[in-house]
mmCIF file of C-alpha atoms and ligand atoms in Angstrom:
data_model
loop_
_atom_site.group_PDB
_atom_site.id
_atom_site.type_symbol
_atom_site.label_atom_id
_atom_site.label_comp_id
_atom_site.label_asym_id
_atom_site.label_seq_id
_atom_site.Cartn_x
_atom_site.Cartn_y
_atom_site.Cartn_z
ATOM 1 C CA UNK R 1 -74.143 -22.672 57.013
ATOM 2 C CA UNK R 2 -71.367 -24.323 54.767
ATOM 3 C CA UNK R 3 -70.219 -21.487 53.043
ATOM 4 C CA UNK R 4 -66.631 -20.641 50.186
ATOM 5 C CA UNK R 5 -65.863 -17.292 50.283
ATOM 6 C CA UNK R 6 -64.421 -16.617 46.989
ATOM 7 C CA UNK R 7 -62.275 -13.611 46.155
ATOM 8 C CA UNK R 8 -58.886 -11.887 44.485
ATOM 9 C CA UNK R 9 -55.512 -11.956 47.164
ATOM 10 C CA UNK R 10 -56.457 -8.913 49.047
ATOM 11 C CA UNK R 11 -60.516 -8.907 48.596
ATOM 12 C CA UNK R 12 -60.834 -8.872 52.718
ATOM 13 C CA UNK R 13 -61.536 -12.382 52.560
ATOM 14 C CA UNK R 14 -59.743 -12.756 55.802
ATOM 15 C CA UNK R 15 -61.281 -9.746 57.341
ATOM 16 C CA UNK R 16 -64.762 -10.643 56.489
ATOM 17 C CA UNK R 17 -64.441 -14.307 58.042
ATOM 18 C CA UNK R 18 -63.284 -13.163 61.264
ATOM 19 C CA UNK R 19 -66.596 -11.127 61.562
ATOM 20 C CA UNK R 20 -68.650 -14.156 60.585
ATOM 21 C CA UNK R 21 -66.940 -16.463 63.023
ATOM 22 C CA UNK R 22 -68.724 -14.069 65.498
ATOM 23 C CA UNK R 23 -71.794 -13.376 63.851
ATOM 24 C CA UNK R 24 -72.695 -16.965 63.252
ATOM 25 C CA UNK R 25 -70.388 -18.913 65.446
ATOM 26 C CA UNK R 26 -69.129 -20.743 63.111
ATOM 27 C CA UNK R 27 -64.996 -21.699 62.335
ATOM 28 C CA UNK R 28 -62.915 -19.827 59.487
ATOM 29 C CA UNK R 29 -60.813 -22.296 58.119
ATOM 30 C CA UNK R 30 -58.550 -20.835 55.868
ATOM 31 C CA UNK R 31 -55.914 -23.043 53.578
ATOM 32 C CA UNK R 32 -53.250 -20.164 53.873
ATOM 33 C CA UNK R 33 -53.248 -19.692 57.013
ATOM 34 C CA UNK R 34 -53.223 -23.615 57.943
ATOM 35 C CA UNK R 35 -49.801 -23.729 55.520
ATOM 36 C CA UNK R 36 -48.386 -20.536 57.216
ATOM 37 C CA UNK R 37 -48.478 -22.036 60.143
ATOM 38 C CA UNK R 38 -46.711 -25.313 58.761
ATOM 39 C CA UNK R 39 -44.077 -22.847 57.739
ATOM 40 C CA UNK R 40 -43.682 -21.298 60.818
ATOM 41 C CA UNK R 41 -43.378 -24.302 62.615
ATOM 42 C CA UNK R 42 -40.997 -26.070 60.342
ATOM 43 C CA UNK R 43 -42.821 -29.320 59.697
ATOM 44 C CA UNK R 44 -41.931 -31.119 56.708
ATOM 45 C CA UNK R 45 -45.229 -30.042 54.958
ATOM 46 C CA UNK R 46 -44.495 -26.565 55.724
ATOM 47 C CA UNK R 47 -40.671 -26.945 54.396
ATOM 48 C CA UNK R 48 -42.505 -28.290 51.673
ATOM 49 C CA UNK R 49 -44.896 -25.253 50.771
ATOM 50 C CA UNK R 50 -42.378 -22.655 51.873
ATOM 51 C CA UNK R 51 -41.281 -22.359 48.972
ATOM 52 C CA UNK R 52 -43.949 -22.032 46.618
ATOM 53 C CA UNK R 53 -45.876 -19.882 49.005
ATOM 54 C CA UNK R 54 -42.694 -17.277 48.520
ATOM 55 C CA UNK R 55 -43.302 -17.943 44.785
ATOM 56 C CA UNK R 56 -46.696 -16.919 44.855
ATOM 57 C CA UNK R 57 -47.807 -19.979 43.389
ATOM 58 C CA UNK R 58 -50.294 -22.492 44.251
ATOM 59 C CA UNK R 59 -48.985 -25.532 47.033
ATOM 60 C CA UNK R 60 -50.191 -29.243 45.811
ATOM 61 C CA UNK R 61 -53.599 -29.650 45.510
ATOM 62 C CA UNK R 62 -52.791 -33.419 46.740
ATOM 63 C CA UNK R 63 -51.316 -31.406 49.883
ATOM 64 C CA UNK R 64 -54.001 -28.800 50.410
ATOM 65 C CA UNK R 65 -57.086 -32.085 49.759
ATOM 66 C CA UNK R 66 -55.759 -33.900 53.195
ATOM 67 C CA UNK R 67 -55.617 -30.795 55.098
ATOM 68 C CA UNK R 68 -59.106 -29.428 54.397
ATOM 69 C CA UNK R 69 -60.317 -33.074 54.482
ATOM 70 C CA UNK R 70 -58.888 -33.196 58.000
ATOM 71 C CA UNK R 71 -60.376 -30.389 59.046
ATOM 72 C CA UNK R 72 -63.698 -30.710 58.261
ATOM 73 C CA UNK R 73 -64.196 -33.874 60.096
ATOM 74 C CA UNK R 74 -63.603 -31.790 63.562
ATOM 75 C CA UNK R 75 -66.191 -31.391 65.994
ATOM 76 C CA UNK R 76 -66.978 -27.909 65.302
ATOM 77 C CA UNK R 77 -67.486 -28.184 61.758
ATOM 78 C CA UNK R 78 -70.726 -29.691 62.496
ATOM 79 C CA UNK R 79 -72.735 -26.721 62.442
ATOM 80 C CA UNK R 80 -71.211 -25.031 59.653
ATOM 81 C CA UNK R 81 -67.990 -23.418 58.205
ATOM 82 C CA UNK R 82 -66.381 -20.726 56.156
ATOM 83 C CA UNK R 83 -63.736 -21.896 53.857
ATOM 84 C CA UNK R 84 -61.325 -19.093 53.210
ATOM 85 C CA UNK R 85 -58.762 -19.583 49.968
ATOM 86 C CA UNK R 86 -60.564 -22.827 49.232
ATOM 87 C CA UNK R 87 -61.239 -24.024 46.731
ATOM 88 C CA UNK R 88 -58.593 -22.301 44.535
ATOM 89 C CA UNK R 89 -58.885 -24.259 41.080
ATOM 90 C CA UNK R 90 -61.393 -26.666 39.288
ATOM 91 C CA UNK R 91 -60.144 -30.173 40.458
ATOM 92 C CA UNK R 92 -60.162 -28.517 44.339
ATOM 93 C CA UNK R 93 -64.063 -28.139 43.706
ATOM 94 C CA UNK R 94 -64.972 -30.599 42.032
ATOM 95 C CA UNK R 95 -63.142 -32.655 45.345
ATOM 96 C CA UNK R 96 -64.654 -30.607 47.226
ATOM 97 C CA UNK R 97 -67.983 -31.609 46.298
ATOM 98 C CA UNK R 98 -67.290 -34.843 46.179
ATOM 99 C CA UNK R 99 -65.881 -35.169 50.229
ATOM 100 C CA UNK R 100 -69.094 -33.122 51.087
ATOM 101 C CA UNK R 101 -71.813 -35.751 49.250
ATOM 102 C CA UNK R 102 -69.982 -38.566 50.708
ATOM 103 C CA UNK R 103 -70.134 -36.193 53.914
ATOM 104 C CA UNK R 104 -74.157 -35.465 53.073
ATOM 105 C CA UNK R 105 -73.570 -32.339 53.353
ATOM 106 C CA UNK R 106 -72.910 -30.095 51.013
ATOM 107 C CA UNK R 107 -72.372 -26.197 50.303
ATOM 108 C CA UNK R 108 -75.005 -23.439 51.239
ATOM 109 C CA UNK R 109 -73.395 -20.626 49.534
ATOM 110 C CA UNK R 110 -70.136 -19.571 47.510
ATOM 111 C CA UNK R 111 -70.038 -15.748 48.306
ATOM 112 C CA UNK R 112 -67.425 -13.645 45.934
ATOM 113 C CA UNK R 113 -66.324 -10.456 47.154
ATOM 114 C CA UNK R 114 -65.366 -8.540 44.539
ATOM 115 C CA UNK R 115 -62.511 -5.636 44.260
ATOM 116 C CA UNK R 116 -60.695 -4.075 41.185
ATOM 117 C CA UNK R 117 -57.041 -4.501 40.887
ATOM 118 C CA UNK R 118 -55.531 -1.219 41.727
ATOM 119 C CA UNK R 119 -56.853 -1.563 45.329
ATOM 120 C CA UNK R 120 -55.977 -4.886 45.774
ATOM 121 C CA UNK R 121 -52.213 -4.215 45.628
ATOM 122 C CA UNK R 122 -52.261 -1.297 48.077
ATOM 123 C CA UNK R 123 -54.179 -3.389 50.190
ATOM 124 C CA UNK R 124 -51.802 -6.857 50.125
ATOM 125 C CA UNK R 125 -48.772 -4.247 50.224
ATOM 126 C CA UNK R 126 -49.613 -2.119 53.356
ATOM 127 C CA UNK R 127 -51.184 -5.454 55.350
ATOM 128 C CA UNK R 128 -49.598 -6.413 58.495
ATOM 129 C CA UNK R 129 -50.286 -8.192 60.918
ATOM 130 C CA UNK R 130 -49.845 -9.393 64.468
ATOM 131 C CA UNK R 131 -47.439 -12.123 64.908
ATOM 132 C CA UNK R 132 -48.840 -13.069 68.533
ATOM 133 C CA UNK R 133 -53.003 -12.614 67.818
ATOM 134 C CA UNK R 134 -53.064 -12.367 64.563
ATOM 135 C CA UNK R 135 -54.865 -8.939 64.337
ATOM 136 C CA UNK R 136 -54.712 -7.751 60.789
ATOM 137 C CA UNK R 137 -53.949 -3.796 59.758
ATOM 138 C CA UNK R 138 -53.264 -1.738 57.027
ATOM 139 C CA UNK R 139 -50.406 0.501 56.920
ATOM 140 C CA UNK R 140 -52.821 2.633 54.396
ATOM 141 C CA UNK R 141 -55.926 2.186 55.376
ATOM 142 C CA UNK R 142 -56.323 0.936 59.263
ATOM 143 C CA UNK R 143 -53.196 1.403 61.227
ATOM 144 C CA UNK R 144 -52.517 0.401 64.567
ATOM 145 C CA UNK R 145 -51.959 3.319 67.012
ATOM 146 C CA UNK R 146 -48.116 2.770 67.525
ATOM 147 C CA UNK R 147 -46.279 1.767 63.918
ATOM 148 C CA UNK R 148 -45.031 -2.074 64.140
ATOM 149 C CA UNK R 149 -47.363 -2.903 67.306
ATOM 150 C CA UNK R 150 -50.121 -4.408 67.641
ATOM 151 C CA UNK R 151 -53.075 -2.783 69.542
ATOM 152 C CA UNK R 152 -54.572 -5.320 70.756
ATOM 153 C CA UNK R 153 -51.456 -7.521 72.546
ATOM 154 C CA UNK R 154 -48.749 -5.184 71.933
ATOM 155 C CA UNK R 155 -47.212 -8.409 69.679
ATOM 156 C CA UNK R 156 -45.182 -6.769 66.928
ATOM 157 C CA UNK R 157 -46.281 -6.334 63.773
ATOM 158 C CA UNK R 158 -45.049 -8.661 60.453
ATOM 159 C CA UNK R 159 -45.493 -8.458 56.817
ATOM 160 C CA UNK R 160 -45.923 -11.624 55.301
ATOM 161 C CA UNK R 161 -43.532 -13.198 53.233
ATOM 162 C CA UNK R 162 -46.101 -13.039 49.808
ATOM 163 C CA UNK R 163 -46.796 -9.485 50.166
ATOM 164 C CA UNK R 164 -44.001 -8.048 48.145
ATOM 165 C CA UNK R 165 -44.760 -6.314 44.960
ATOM 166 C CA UNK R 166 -43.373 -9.249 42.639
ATOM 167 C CA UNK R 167 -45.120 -11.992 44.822
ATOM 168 C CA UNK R 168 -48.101 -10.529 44.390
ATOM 169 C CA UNK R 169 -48.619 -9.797 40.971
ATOM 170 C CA UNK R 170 -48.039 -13.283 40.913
ATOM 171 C CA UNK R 171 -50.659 -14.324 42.852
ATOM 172 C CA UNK R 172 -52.671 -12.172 41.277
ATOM 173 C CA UNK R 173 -51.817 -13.859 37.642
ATOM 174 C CA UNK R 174 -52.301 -16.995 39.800
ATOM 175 C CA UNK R 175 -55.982 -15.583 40.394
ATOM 176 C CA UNK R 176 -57.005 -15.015 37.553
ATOM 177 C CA UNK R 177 -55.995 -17.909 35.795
ATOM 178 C CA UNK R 178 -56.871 -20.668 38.530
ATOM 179 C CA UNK R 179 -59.849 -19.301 40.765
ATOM 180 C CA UNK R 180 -61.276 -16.321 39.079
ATOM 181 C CA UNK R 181 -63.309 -19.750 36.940
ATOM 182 C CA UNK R 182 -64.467 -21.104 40.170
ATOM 183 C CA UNK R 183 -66.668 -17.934 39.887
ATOM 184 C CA UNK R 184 -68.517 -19.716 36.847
ATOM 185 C CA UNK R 185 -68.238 -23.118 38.255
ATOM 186 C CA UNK R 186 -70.506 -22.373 41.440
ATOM 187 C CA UNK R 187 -72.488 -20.118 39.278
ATOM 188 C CA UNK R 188 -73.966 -22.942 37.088
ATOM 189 C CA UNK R 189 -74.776 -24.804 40.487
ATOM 190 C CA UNK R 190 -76.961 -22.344 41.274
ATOM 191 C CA UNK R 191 -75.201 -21.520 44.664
ATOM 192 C CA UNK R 192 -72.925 -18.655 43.729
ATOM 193 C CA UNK R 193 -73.507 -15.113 45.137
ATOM 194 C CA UNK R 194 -71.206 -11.647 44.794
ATOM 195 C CA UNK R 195 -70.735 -8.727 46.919
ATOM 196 C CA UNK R 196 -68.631 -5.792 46.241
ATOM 197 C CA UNK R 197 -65.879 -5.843 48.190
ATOM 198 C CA UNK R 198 -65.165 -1.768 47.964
ATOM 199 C CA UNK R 199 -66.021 0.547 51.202
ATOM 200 C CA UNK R 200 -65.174 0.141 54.474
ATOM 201 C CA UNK R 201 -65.219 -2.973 56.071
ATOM 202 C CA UNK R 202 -68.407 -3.194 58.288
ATOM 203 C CA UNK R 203 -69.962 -1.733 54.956
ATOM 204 C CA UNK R 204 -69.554 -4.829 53.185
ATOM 205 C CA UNK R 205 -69.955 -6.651 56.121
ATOM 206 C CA UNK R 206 -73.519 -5.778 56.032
ATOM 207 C CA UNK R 207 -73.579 -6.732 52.178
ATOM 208 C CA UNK R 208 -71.663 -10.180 53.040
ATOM 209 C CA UNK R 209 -74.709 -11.358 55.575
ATOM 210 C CA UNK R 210 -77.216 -9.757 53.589
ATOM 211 C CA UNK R 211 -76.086 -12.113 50.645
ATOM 212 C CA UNK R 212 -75.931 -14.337 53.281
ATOM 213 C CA UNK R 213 -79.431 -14.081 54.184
HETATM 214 P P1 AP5 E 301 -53.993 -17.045 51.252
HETATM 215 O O1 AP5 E 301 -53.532 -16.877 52.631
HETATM 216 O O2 AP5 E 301 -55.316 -17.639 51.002
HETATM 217 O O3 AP5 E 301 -53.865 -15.626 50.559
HETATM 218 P P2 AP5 E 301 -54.722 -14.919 49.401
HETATM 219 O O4 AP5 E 301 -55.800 -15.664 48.760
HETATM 220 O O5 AP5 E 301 -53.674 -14.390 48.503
HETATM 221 O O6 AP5 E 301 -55.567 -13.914 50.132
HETATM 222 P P3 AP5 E 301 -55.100 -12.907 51.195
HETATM 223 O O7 AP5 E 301 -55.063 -13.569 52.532
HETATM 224 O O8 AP5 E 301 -53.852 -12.213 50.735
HETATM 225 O O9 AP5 E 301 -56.274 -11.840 51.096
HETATM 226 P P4 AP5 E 301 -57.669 -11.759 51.822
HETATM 227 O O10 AP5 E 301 -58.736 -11.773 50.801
HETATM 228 O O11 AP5 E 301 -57.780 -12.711 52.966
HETATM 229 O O12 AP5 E 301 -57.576 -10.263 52.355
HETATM 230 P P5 AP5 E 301 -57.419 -9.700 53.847
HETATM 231 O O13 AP5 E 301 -58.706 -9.834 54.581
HETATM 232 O O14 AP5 E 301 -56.179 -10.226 54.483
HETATM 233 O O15 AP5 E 301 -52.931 -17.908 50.423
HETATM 234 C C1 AP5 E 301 -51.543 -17.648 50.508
HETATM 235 C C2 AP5 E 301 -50.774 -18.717 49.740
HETATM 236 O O16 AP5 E 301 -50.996 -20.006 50.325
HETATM 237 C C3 AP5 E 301 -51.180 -18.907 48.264
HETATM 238 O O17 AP5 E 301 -50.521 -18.002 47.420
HETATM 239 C C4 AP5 E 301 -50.766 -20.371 48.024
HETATM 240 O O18 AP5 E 301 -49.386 -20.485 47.818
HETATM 241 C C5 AP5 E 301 -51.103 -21.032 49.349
HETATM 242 N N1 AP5 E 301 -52.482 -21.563 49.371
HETATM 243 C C6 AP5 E 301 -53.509 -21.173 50.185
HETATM 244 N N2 AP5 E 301 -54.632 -21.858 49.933
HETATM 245 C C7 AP5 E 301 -54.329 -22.712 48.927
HETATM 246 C C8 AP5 E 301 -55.074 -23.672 48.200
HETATM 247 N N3 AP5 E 301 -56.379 -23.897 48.463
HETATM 248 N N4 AP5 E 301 -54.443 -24.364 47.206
HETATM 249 C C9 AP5 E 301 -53.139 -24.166 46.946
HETATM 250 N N5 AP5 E 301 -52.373 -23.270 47.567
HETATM 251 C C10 AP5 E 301 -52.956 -22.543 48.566
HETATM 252 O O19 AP5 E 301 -57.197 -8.141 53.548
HETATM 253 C C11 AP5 E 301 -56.020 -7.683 52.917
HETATM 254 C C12 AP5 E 301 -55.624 -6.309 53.457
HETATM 255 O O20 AP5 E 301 -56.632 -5.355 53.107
HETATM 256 C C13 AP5 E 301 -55.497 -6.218 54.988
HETATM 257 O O21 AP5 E 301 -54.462 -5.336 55.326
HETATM 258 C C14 AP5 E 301 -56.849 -5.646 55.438
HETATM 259 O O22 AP5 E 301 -56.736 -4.936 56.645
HETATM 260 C C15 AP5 E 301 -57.187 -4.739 54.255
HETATM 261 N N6 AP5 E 301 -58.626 -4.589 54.042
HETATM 262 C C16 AP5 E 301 -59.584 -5.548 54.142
HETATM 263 N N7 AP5 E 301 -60.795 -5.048 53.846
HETATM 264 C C17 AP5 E 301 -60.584 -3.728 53.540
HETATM 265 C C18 AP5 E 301 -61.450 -2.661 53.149
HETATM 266 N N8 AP5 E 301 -62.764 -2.842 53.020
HETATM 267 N N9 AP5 E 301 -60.893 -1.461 52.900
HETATM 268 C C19 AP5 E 301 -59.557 -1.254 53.039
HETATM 269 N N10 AP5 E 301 -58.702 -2.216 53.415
HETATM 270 C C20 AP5 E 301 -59.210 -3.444 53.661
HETATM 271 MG MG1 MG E 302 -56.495 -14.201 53.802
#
């Protein structure tokens, strides 16, 4: 299953992947966290998309095109992937579609999950996550036993650098402008499906791989 999950910063795009990687043993590759990682380790792409990332603005699509590329022609892509945070504008899909004909294989499903703007910033403001395992929690709405620590690994706790107030209205303008259209784009091929992304999280979960089929 070749699937785009397609959704607003904060829609649980994330969280939902990380159950599918389990359900359906397939790899989440998401664009974000591939540049976070750049950041972190201070190679000269992730100098590069430092800061634009802070900016809340969208890296290169030239940039973000070779590192999906990359990725998909590893071994485990074979059976399948979820793209997370790709596509984010027009020309991303329409390359997109073009590396996976060339590729003869292209998308099963773009699955939106939907969630109204008022939740979405209490959600992207009270995220945190583990800086060791990556283990994602919300200050609000799933917190981990001990404040700053991670249940899991005891690793401590981060917010990340886009999740301030500012940043994220940005991204959010950045949304709507740039990837809220992909929404139309895979609807016209005939491949687009939406969930609402409100409740808690194995809630939609059941919606996601019920859409899923
Ligand atoms: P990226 O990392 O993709 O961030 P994003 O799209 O802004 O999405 P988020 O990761 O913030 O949200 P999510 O939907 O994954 O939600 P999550 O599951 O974490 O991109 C970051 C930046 O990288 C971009 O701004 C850009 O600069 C760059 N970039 C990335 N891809 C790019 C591309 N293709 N082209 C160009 N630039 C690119 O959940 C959020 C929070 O809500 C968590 O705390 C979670 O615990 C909580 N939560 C989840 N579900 C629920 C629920 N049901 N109820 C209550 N809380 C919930
Ligand atoms: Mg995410």
């Amino acid at each position: 299953m070749r699937i785009v999950l397609l959704g607003a910063p904060g829609a649980g795009k994330g969280t939902q992947a990380k159950k599918l990687i389990e359900k359906y043993a397939i790899p989440q590759i998401s664009t974000g966290d591939i540049l976070r990682k750049a950041v972190a380790d201070g190679t000269p792409l992730g100098k590069e998309a430092k800061a634009v990332m802070d900016r809340g603005e969208l890296v290169p699509d030239k940039i973000v095109l070779g590192l999906v590329e990359e990725r998909l022609q590893q071994d485990d892509c074979k059976n399948g992937y979820i793209l997370d945070g790709f596509p984010r504008n027009t020309a991303q899909a329409e390359a997109l579609d073009t590396m996976l004909a060339s590729m003869g294989a292209p998308l099963t499903i773009a699955l939106s999950v939907d969630v109204d703007k008022d939740d979405l910033m209490k959600r992207l403001t009270g995220r945190r996550t583990c800086r060791n395992c990556q283990q994602m929690y919300n200050v609000y709405f799933s917190p981990s036993g001990k404040e700053g620590v991670c249940d899991k690994c005891s690793g401590e706790l981060i917010q990340r650098n886009d999740d301030k107030e500012e940043t994220i209205k940005k991204r959010l303008d950045v949304y709507e402008a740039q990837t809220a259209p992909l929404i139309d784009y895979y609807g016209k091929k005939g491949i687009l499906k939406s969930v609402s992304g409100v409740g808690s999280i194995d809630e939609i979960f059941v919606r996601v791989c019920a859409a899923l089929g």
